[in-house]
Coordinates of C-alpha atoms in Angstrom, one line a residue:
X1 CA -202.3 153.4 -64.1
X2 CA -200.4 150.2 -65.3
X3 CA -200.2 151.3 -68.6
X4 CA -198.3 154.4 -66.8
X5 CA -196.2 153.1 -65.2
X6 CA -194.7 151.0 -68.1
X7 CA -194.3 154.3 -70.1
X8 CA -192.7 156.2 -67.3
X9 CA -190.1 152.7 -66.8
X10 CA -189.2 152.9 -70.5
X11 CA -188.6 156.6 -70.3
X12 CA -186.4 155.5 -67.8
X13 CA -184.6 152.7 -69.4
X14 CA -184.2 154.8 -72.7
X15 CA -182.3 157.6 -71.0
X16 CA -179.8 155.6 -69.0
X17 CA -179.3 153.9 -72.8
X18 CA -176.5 155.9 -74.4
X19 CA -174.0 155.7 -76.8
X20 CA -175.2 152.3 -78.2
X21 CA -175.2 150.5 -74.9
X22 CA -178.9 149.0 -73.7
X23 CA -179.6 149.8 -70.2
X24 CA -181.2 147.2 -68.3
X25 CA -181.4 148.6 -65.0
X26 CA -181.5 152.1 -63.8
X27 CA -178.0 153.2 -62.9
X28 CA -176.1 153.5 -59.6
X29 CA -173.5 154.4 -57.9
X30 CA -170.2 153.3 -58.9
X31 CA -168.2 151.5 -56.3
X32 CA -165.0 153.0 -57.4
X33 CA -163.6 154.7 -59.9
X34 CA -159.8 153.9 -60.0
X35 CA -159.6 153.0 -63.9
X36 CA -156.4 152.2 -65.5
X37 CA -155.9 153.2 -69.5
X38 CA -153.4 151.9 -71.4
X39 CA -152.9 153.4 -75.3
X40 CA -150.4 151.9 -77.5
X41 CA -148.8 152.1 -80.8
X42 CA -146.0 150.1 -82.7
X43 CA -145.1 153.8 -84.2
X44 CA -141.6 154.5 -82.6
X45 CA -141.7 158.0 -83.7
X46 CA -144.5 158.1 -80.7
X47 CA -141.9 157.3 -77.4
X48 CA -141.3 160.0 -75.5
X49 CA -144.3 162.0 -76.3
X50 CA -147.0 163.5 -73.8
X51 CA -150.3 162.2 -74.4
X52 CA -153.5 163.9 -72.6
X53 CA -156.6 162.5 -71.6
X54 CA -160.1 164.9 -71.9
X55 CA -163.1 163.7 -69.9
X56 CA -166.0 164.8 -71.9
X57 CA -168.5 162.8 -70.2
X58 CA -168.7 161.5 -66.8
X59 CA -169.9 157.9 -66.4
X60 CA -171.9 155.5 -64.0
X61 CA -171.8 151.6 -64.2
X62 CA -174.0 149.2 -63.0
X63 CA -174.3 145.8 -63.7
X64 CA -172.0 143.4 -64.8
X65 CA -171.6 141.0 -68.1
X66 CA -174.8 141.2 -70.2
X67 CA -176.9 143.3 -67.4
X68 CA -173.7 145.7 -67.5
X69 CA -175.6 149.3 -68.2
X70 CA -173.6 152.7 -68.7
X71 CA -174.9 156.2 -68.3
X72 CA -172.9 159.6 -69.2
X73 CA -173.3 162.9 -68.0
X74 CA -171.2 165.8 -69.8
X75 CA -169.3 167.3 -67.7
X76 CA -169.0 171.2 -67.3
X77 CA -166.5 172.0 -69.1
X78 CA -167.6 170.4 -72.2
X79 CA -170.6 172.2 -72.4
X80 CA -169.2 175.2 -74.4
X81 CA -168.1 173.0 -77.2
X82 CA -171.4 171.8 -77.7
X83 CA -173.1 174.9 -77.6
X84 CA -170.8 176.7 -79.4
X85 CA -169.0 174.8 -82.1
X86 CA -170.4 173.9 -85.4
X87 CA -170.9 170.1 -85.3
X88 CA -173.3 168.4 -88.4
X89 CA -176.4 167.5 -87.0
X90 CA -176.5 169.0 -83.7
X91 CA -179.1 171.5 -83.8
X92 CA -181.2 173.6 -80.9
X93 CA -179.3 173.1 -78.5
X94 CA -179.4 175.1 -75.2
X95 CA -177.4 175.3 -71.7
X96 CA -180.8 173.8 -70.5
X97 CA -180.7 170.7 -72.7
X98 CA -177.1 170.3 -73.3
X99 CA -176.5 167.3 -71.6
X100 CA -179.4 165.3 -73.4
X101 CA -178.4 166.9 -76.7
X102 CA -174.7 165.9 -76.4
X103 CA -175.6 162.1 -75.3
X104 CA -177.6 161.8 -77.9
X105 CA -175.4 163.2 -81.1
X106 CA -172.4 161.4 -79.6
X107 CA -174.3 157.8 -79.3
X108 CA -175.6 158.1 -83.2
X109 CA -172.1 158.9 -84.5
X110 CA -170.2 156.6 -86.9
X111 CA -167.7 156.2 -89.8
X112 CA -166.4 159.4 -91.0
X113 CA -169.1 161.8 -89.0
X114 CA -167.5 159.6 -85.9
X115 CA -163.8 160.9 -87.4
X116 CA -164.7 164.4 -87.7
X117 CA -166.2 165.2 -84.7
X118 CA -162.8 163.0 -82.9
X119 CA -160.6 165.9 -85.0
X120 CA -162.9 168.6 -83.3
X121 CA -162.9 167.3 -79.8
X122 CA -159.1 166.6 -79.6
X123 CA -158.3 170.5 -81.7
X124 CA -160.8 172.1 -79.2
X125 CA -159.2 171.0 -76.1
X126 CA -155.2 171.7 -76.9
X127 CA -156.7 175.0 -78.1
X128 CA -155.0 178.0 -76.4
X129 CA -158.5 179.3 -74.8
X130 CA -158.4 176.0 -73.2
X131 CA -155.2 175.1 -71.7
X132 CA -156.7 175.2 -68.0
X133 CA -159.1 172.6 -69.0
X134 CA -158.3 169.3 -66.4
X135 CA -156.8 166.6 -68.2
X136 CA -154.5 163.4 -67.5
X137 CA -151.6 163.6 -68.8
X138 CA -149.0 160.8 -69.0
X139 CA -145.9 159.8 -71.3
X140 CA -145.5 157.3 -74.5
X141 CA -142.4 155.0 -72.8
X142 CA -139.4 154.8 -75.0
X143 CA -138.7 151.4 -75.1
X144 CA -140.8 148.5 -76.4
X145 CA -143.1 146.2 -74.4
X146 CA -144.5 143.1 -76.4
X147 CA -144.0 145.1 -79.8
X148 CA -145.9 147.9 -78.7
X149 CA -145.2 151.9 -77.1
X150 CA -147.6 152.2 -74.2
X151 CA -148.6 155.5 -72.4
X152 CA -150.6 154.2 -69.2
X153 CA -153.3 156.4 -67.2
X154 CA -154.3 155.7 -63.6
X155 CA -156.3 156.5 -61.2
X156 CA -159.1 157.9 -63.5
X157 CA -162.7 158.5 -63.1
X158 CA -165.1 156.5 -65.4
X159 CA -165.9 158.2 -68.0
X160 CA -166.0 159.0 -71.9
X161 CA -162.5 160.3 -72.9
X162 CA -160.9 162.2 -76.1
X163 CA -157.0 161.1 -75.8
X164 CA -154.8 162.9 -78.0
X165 CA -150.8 162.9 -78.2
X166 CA -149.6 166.4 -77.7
X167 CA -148.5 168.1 -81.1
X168 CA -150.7 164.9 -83.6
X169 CA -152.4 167.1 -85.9
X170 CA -152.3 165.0 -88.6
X171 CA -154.7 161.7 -89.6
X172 CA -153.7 158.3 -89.2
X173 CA -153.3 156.0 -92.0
X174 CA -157.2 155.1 -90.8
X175 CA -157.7 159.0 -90.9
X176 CA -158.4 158.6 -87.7
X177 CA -156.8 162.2 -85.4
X178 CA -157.7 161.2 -81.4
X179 CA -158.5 158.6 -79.6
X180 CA -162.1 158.4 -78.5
X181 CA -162.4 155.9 -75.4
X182 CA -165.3 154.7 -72.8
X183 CA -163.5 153.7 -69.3
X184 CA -166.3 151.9 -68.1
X185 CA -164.1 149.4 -65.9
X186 CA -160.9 148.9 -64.4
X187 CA -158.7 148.3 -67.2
X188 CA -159.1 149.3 -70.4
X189 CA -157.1 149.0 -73.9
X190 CA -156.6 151.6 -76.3
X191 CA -154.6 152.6 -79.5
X192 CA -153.3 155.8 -80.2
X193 CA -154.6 157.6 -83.0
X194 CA -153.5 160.6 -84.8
X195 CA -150.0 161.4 -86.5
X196 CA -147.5 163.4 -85.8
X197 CA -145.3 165.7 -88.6
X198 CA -142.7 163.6 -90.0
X199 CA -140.6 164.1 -93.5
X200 CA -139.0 162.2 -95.7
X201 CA -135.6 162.8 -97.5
X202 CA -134.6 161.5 -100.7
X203 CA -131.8 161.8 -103.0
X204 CA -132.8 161.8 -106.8
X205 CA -131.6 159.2 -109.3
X206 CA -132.4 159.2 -113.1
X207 CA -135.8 161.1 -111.7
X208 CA -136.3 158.4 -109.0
X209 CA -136.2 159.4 -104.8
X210 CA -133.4 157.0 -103.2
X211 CA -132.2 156.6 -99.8
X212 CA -128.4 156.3 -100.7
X213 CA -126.6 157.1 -104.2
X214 CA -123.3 157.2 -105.6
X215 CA -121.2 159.9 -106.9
X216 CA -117.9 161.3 -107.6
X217 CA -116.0 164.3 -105.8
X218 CA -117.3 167.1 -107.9
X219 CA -120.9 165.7 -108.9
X220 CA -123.9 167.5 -108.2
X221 CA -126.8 166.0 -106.6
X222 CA -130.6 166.9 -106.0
X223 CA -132.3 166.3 -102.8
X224 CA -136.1 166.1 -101.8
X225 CA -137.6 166.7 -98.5
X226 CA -141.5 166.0 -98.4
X227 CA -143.6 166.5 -95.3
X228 CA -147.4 166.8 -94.9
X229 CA -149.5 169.7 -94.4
X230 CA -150.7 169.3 -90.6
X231 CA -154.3 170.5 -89.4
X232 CA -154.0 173.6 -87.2
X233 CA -157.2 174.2 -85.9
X234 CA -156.2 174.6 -82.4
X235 CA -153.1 177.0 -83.2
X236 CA -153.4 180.9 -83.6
X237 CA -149.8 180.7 -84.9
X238 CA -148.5 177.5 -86.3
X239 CA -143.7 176.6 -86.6
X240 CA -143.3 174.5 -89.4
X241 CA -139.6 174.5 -90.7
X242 CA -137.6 172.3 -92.6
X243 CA -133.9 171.5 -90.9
X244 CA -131.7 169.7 -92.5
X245 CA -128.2 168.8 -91.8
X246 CA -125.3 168.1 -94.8
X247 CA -122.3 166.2 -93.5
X248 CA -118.9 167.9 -94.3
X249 CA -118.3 166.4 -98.0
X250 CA -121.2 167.8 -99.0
X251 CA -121.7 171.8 -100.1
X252 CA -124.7 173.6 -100.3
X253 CA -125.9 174.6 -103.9
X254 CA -129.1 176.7 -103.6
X255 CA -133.0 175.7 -102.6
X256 CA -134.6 175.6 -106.4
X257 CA -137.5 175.6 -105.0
X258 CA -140.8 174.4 -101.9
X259 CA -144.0 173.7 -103.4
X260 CA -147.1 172.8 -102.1
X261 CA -148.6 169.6 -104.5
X262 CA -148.1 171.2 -107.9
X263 CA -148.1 174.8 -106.9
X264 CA -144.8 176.2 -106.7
X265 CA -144.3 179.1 -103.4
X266 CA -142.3 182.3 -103.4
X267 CA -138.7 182.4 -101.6
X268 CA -139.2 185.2 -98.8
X269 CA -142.5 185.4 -98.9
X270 CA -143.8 182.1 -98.4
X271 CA -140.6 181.1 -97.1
X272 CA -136.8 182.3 -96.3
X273 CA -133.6 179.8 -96.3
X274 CA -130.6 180.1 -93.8
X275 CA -127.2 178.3 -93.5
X276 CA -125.0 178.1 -90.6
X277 CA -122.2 175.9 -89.7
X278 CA -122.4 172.9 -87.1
X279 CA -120.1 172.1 -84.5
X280 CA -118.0 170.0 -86.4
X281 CA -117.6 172.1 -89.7
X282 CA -120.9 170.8 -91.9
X283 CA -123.7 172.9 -92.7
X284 CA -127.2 173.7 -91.1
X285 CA -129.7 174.4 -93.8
X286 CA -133.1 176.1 -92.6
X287 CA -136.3 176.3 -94.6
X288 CA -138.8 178.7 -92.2
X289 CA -142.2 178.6 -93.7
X290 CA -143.7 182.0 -92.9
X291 CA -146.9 182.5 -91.9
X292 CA -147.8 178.7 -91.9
X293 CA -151.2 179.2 -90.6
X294 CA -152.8 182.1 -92.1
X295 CA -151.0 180.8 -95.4
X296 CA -151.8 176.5 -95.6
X297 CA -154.4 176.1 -93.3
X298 CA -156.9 175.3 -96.0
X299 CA -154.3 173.0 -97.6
X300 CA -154.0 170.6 -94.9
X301 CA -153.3 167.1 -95.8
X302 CA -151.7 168.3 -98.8
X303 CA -147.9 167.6 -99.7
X304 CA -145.1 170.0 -99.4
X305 CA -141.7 169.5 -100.7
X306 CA -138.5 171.3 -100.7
X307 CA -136.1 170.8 -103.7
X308 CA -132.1 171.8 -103.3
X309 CA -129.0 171.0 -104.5
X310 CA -125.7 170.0 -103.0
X311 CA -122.1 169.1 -104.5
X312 CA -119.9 166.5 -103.5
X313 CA -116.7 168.2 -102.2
X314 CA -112.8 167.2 -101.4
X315 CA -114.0 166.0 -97.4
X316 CA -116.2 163.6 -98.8
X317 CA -115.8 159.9 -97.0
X318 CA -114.8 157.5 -99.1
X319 CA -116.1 154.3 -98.6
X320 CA -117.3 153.1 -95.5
X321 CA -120.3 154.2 -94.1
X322 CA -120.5 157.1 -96.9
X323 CA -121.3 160.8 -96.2
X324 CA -124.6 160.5 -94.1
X325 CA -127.0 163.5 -94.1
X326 CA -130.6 164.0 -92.6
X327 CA -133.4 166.1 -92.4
X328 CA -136.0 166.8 -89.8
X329 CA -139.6 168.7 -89.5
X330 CA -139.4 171.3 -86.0
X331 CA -143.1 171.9 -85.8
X332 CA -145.8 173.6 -83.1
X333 CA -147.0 170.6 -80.6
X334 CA -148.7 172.8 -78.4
X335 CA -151.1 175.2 -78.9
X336 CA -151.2 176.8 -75.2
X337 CA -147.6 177.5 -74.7
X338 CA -146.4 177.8 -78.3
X339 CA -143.9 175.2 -78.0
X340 CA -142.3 173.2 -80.6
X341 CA -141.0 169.5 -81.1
X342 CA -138.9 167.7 -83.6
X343 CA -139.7 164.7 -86.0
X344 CA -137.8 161.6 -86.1
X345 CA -134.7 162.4 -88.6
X346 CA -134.8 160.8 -92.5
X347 CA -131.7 159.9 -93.6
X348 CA -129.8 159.7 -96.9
X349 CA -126.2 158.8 -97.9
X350 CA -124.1 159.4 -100.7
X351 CA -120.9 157.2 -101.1
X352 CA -117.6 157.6 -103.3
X353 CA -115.0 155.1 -103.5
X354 CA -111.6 154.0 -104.3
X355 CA -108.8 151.8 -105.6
X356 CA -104.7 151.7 -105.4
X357 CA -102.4 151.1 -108.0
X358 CA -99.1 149.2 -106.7
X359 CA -95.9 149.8 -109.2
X360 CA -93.6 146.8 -109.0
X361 CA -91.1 144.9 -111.1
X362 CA -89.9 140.9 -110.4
X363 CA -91.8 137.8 -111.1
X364 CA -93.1 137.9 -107.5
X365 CA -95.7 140.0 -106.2
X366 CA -95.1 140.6 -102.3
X367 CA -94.3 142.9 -100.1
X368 CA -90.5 141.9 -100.8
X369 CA -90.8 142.9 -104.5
X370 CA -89.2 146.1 -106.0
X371 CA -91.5 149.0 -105.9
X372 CA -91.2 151.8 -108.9
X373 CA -91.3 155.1 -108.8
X374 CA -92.0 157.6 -111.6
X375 CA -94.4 155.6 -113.5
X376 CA -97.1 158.0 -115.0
X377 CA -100.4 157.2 -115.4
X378 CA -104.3 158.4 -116.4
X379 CA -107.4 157.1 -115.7
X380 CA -110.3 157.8 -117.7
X381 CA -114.1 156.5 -117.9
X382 CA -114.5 153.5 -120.5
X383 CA -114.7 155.4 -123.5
X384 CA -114.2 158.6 -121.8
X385 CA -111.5 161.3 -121.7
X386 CA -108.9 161.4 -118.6
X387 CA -110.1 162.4 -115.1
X388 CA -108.4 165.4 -113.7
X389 CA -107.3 165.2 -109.8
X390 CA -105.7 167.1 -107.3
X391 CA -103.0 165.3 -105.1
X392 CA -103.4 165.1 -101.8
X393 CA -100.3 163.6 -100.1
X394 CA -97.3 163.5 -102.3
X395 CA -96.2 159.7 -100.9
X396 CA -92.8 158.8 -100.1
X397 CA -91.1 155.9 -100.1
X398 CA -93.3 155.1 -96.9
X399 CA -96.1 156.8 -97.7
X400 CA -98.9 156.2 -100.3
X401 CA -99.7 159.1 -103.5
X402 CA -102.9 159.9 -102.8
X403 CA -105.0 162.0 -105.4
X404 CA -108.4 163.0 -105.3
X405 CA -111.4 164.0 -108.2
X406 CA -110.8 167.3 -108.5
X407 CA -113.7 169.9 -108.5
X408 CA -115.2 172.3 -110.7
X409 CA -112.4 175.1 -110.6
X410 CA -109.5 173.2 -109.5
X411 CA -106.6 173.8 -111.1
X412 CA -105.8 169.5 -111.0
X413 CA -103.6 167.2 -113.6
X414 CA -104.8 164.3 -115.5
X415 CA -101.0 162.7 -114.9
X416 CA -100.4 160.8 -111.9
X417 CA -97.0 159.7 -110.9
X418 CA -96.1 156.7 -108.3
X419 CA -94.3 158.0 -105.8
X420 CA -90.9 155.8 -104.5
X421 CA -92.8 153.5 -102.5
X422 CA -94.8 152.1 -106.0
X423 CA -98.7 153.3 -104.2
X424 CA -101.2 155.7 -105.5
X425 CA -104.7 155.8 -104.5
X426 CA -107.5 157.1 -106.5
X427 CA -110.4 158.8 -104.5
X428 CA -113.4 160.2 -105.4
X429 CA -115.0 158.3 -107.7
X430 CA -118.3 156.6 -108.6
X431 CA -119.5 153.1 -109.6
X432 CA -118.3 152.1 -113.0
X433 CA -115.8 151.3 -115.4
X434 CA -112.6 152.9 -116.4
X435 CA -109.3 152.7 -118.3
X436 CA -106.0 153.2 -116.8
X437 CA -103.7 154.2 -119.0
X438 CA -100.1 154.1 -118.5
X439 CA -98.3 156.7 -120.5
X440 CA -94.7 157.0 -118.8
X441 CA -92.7 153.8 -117.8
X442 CA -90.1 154.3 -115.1
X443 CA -86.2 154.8 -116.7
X444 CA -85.2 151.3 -117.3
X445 CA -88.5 149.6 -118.0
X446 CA -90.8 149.0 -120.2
X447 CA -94.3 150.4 -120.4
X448 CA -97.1 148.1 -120.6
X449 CA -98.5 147.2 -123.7
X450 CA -101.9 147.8 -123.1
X451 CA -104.5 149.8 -120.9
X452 CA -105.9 148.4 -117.6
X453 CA -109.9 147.5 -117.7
X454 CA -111.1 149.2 -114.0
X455 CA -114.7 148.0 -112.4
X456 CA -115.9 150.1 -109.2
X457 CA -118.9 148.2 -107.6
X458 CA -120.0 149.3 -103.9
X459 CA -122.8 148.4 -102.3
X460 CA -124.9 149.0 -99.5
X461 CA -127.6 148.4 -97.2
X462 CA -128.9 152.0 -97.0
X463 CA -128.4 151.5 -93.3
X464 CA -126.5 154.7 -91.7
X465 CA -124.6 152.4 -89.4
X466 CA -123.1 149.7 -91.9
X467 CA -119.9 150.1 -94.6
X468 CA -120.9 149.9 -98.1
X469 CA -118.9 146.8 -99.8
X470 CA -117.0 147.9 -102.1
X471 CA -115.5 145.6 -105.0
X472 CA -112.6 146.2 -107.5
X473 CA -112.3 144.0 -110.5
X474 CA -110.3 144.3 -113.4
X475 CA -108.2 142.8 -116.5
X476 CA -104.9 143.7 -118.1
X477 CA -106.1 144.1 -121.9
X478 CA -108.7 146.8 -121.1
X479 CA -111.6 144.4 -122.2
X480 CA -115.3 144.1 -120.6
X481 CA -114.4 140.7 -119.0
X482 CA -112.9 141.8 -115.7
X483 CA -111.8 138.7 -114.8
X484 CA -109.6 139.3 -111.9
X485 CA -110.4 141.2 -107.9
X486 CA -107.9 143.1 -106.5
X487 CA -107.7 142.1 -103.0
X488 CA -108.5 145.0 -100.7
X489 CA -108.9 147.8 -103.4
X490 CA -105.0 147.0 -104.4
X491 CA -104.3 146.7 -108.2
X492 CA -100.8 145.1 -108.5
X493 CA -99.3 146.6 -111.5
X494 CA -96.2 145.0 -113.0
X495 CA -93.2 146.5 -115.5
X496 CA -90.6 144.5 -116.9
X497 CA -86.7 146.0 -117.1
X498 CA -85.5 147.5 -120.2
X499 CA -82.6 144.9 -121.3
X500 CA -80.8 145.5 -123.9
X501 CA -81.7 143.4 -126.9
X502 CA -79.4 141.7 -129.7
X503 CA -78.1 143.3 -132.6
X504 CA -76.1 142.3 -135.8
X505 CA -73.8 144.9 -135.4
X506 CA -71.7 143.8 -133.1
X507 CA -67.5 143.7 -132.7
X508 CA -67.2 140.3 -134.3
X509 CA -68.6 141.8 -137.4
X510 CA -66.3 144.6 -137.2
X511 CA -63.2 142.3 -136.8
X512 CA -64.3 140.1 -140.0
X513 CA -64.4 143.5 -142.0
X514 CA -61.2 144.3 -141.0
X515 CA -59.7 141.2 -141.7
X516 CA -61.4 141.1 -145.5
X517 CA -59.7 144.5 -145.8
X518 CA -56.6 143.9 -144.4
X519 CA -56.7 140.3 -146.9
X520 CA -57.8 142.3 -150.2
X521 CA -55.1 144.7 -149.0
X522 CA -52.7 142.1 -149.2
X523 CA -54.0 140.5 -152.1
X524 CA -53.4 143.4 -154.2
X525 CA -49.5 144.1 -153.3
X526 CA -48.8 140.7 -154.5
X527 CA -50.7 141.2 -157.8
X528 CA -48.4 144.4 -158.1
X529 CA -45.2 142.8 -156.9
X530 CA -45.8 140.2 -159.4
X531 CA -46.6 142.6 -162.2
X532 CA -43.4 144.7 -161.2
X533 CA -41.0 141.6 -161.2

């Protein structure tokens, strides 16, 4: 009877033991359940967003410290997913022995079999079928607590809970989709797991993906957008489009092509492109992948990147914070209502610059000095032929020339003139160095005797909120030492008057020879008076 009784105890003991936790007594009662959850993440793309929390398994404590003993009981509405879904391992399993089945694949679980069965749990329950299934559901704050994004449950039962972010059908860098989490007391920690869709847009340089470039008006430039392939399990029709906005100086080329890893997809079939115009004149550009379920399911994880081209036009900012243009991912965050959500935006920006040329004569350069008008210039890449522009403001003696790069079509002129106030400004160009040429003094003055050497440096901190720095160097013998800066973009240029020089035929020569002559004249009547006498 002893012997029994110790078999019938360790039955016992063994069934309240679940999950990896020993069981030291036989479970009761919980005082209270009134747990509090807090998940967290340092991921900013995370505030704002609706997380949920699943009770799979109800739970009973007993015990504290070391005797502490945990037992689960699957809750009703988790019974289907164990009886019906295809889980490794879990075999003969009936609506009679579901409970004992579930505890005891769920407590043996670890590594990647633990992973797997988290992306199940977490797809299952946002499925459509399932959107009346109870749930918490609380929101990921916006603003930062001790480094961290917190979404906080209260008021819950105990219990073993699958907590997944609304619309994170994609693995964390752990591969890691949902959060699987035992409330067994009044406060417990979590992190969020999962990912949510996010892309990432680049601007290509010598073959290389930059966040900022330079270029001149006219230049065309290559962009990248790359997202990931999301899982969509719990979706019977899955959004996925690229959107991405070009700022006003830049025109839309054509998409040359969307490509999932190497294999290259067909334009309005796999996909269709749109353009509209914003609000404030630039361009809306719309990649709509068609079909994104039935068509990429099995690619999930995979890469897909859109390819297009764009051309840096006349509205183009020059300098300062540059011509800022972003992309974004809409995509399908949940399955029960078909709504959609946005990823956080990936910028690039694409600067051009500038310099002025100030026309003067005098040995003093200030603002007193004698501006010149009508000089004519060209300016020309070191070794390169002239640059054509297109003026922009004629100037005045108030008012600055001002020409730009011209484009591909423009009908522009490689001769720039200073208007009466001395200024022209040069826009529209990229980093490097140039040659200006002055081919036309003003009447009265002389031309200079050699080109201008030209350096265009800006910089920046790829930051969409800070003006590039932008430095103009250059030399007056149109060498590679450019050993002087022109102080806020302002090349002083300087021409000497025209005076008229020497000569050696002058009046006082002309008087001498009329005196000889008038002497030789004289000279020769008195040889002839003589002769005659």
């Amino acid at each position: 009877m002893k012997s029994l009784m110790k078999k019938v105890f360790a039955a016992a003991a063994a069934i309240a033991t679940v999950f990896g936790l020993a069981a030291t007594t036989v479970a009761t009662a919980n005082a209270a359940d009134n747990a509090t959850l807090t998940v967290s993440t340092t991921d900013a793309k995370f505030a704002g967003k609706t997380v949920n929390a699943y009770k799979m398994f109800s739970a009973t404590v007993s015990g504290k410290g070391d005797s502490k003993a945990v037992s689960y009981t699957l809750t009703d509405e988790w019974k289907l997913f164990f009886t019906k879904t295809t889980l490794d391992g879990l075999t003969g399993v009936t609506n009679e022995n579901v409970n004992d089945k579930a505890n005891g694949y769920v407590s043996q679980l670890k590594g990647s079999a633990l992973l797997t069965f988290a992306t199940k749990a977490s797809n299952w329950a946002q499925t459509e079928a399932n959107k009346n299934m109870a749930k918490a559901t609380t929101t990921v704050s916006n603003n930062l607590t001790d480094g961290k994004y917190t979404a906080t449950f209260t008021g819950l039962d105990y219990g073993y809970y699958v907590v997944a972010v609304q619309g994170a059908t994609l693995a964390n860098t752990s591969n890691e989709y949902a959060t699987l989490v035992s409330v067994d007391s009044t406060n417990v920690n979590a992190n969020i797991k999962g990912d949510l869709p996010t892309v990432v847009k680049k601007v290509q340089v010598d073959g290389t993906g930059k966040d900022a470039t330079d270029a001149k008006i006219g230049d065309s430039l290559t962009f990248t957008l790359t997202s990931t392939i999301p899982d969509m399990s719990a979706y019977n029709t899955y959004t996925f489009n690229f959107k991405d906005t070009l700022s006003k100086g830049l025109t839309f080329g054509q998409v040359n092509s969307v490509k999932v890893g190497d294999t290259t997809l067909t334009k309005d079939t796999d996909y269709t492109v749109s353009t509209s115009e914003g609000s404030d004149k630039n361009t809306l550009l719309t990649v709509t992948m068609n079909d994104f379920k039935n068509r990429q399911q099995a690619n999930a994880g995979k890469k897909i990147t859109v390819t297009y081209t764009a051309t840096l036009n006349e509205n183009a900012v020059v300098g300062g914070a540059g011509n800022t243009n972003s992309a974004k991912i809409q995509y399908s965050n949940d399955p029960s209502t078909n709504g959609t959500g946005e990823s956080e935006p990936s910028k690039v920006r694409v600067f051009t610059y500038g310099f002025t040329v100030d026309k003067y004569t005098g040995d003093k350069y200030d603002n007193a000095a004698t501006r010149l008008a009508g000089a004519e210039f060209t300016l020309a890449p070191k070794s390169g032929t002239a640059i054509s522009f297109v003026q922009v403001t004629a100037g005045s003696a108030t008012a600055n020339a001002v020409y730009r790069v011209a484009k591909a079509g423009e009908t522009g002129t490689t001769t720039i003139t200073t208007p009466a106030n001395g200024k022209v400004v040069f826009q529209g160009l990229e980093n490097g160095e140039y040659t200006l040429t002055e081919t036309k003094a003003p009447a009265g003055y002389n031309k200079l005797a050699s080109a201008i050497g030209v350096k265009v440096n800006g910089q920046n901190n790829v930051t969409d909120t800070t003006d590039a720095t932008v430095t103009i160097t250059y030399n007056n013998d149109n060498g590679s030492s450019y050993n002087q800066t022109a102080s806020n973009g302002v090349i002083p240029v300087q021409n000497k008057s025209g005076a008229i020089l020497p000569g050696t035929g002058g009046m006082g020569t002309i008087a001498f020879t009329v005196i000889g002559v008038l002497v030789i004249a004289l000279g020769v009547a008195w040889t002839l008076k003589r002769k005659n006498a």
